[in-house]
Short mmCIF file of N, CA, C and O in Angstrom, two decimals:
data_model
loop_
_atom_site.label_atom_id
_atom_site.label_comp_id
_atom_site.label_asym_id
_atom_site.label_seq_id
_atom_site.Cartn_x
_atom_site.Cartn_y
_atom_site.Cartn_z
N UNK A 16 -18.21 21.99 4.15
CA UNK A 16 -16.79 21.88 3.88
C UNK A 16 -16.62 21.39 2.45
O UNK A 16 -17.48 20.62 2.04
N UNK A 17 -15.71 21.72 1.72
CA UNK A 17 -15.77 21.63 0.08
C UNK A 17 -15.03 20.27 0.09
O UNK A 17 -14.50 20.00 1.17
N UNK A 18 -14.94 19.64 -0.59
CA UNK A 18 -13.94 18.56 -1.30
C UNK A 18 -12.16 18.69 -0.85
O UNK A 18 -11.40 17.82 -0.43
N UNK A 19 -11.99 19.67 -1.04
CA UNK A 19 -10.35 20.43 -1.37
C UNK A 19 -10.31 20.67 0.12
O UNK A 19 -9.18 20.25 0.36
N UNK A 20 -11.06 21.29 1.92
CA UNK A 20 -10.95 21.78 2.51
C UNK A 20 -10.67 20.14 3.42
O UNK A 20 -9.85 19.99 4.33
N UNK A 21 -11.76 18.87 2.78
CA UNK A 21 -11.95 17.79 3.51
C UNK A 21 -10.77 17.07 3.30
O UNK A 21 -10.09 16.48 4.13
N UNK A 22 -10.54 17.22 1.78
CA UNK A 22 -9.13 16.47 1.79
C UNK A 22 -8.06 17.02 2.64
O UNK A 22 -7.27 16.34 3.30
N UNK A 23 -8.09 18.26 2.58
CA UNK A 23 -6.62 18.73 3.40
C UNK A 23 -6.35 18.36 4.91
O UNK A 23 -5.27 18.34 5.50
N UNK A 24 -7.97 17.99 5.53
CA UNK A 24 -7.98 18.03 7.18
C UNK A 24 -7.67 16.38 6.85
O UNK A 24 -6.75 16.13 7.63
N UNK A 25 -7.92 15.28 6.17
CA UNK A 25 -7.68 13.77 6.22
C UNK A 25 -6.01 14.05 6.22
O UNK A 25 -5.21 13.95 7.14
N UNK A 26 -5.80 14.45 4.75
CA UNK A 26 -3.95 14.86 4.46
C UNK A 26 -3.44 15.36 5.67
O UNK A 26 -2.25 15.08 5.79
N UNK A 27 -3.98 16.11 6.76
CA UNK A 27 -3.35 16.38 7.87
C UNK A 27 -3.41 15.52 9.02
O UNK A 27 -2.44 15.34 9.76
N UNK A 28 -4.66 14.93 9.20
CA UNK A 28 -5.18 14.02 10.37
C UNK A 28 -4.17 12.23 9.95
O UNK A 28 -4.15 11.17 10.57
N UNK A 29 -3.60 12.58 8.88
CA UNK A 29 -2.98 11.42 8.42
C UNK A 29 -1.63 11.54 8.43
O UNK A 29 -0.89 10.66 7.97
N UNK A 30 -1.09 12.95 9.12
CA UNK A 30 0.50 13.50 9.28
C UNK A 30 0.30 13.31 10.33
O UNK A 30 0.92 12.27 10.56
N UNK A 31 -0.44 13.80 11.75
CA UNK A 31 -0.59 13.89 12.98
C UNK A 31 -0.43 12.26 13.14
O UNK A 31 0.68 11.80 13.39
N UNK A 32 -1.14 11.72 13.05
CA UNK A 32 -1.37 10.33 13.31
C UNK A 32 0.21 9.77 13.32
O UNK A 32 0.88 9.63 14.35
N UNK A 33 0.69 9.45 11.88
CA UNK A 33 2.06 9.62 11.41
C UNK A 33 2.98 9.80 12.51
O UNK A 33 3.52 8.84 13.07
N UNK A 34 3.24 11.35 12.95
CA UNK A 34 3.88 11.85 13.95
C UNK A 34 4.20 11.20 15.38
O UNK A 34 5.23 11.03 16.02
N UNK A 35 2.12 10.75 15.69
CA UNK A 35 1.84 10.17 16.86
C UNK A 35 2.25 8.90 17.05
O UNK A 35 2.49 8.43 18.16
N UNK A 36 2.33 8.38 16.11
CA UNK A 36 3.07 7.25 15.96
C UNK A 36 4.15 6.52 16.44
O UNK A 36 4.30 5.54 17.18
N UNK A 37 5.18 7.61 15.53
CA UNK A 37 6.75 8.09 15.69
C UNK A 37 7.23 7.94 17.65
O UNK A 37 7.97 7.20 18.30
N UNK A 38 6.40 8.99 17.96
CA UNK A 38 6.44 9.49 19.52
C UNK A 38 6.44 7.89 20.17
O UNK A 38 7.31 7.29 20.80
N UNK A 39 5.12 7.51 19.76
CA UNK A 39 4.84 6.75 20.60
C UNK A 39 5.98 5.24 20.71
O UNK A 39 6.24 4.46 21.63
N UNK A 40 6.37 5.34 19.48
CA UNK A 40 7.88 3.99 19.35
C UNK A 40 8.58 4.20 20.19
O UNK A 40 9.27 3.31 20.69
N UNK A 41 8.57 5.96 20.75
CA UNK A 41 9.78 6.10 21.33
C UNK A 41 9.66 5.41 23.33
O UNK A 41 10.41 5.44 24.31
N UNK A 42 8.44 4.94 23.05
CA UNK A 42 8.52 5.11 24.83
C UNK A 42 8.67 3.52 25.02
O UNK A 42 8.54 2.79 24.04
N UNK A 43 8.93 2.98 26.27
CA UNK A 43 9.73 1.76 26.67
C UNK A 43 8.92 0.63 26.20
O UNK A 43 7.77 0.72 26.64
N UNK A 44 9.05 -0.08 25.69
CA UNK A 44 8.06 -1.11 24.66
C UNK A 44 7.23 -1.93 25.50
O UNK A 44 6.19 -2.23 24.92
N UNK A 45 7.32 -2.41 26.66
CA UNK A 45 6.47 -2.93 27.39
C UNK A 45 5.81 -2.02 28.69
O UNK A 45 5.59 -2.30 29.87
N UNK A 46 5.64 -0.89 27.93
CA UNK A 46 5.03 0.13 29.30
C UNK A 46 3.74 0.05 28.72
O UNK A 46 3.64 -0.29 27.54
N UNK A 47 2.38 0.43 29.64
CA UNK A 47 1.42 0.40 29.81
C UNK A 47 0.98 1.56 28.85
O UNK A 47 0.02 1.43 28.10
N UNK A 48 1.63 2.53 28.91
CA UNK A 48 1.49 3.84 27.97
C UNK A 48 1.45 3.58 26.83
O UNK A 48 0.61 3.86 25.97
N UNK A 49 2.54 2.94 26.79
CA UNK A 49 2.75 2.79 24.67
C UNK A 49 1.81 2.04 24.33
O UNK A 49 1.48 2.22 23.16
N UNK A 50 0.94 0.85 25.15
CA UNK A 50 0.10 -0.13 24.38
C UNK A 50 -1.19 0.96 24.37
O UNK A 50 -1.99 1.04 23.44
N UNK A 51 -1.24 1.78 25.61
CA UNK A 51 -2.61 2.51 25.38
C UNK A 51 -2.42 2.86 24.25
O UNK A 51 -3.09 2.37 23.34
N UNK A 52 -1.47 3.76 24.01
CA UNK A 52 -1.33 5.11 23.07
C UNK A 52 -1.08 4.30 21.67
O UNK A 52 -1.56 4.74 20.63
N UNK A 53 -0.22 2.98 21.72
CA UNK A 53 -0.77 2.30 20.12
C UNK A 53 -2.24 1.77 19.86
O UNK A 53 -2.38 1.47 18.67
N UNK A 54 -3.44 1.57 20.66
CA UNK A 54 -4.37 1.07 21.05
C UNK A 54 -5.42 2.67 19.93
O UNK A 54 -6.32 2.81 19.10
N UNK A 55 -4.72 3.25 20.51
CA UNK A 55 -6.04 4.82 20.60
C UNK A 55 -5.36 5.14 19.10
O UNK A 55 -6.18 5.54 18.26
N UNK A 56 -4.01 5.03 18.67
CA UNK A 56 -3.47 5.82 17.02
C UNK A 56 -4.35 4.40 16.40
O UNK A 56 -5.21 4.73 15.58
N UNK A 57 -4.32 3.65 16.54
CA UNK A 57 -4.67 2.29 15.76
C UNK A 57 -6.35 2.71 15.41
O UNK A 57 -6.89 2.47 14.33
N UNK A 58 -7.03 3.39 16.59
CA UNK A 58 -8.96 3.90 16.67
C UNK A 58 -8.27 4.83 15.27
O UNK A 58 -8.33 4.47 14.09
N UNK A 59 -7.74 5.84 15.69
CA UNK A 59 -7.53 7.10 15.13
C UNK A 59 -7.10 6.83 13.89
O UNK A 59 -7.46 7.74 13.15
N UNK A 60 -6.21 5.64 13.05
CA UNK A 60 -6.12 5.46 12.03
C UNK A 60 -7.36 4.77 11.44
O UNK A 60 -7.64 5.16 10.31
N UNK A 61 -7.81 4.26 11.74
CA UNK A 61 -8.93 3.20 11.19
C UNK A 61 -10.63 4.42 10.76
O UNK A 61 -11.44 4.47 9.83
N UNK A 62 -10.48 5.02 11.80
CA UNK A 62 -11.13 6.30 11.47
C UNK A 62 -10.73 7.08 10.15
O UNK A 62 -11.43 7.35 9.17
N UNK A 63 -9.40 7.38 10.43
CA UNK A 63 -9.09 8.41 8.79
C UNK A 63 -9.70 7.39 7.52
O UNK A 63 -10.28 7.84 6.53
N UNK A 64 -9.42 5.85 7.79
CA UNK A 64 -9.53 5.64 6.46
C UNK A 64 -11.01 5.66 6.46
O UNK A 64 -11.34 6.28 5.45
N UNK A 65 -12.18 5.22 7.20
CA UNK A 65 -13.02 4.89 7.29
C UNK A 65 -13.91 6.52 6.59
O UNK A 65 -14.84 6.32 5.80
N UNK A 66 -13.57 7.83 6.90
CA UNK A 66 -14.20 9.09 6.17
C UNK A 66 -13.22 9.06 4.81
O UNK A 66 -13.68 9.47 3.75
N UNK A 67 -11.86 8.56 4.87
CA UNK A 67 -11.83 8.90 3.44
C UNK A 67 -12.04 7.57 2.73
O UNK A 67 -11.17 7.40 1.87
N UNK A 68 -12.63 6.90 2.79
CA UNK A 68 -13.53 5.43 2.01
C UNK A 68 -14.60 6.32 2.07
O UNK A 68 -14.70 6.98 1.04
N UNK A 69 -15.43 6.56 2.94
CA UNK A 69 -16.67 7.34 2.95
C UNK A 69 -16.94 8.67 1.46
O UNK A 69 -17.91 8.69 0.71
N UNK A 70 -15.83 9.55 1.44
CA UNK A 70 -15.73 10.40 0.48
C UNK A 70 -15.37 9.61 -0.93
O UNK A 70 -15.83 9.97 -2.02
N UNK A 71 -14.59 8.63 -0.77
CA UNK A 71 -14.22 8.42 -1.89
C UNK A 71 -15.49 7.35 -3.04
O UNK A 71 -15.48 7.12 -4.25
N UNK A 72 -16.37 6.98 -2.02
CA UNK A 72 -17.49 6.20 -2.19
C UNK A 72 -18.32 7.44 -2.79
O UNK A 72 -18.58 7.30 -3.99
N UNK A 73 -18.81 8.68 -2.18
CA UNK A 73 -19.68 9.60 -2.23
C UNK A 73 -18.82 10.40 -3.45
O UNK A 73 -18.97 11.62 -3.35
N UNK A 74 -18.01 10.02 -4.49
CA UNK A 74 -17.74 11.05 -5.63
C UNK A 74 -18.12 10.09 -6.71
O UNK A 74 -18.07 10.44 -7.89
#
C-alpha cells in the first residue's frame, strides 16, 4: 500500500469513527449499549492514532 493509499484509509477510518461517534451520543446515556459502543470507538480511536504515529515515525 503506498503512502497516499495509507493515508486515505486512516483519513477515512478517522470519518467513520467520527460518524460512529455522533450515532452513538444519540442513544439513551445510561444504556448498556452506548457504554459498550463508547468503550469499542474509544479501542477504534486509539488504534487510528497508534498506525498513524506508526507511519509518521517510519518517514
Amino acid at each position: 500500500m503506498s503512502t497516499f493509499e495509507f493515508e486515505a484509509a486512516i483519513a477515512g477510518a478517522k470519518e467513520a469513527a467520527s460518524a460512529a461517534s455522533y450515532d452513538i451520543q444519540k442513544l439513551p446515556e445510561n444504556s448498556v449499549e452506548r457504554q459498550a459502543l463508547h468503550g469499542l470507538i474509544t479501542a477504534v480511536d486509539h488504534l487510528i492514532l497508534a498506525f498513524d504515529a506508526q507511519t509518521d515515525a517510519e518517514d
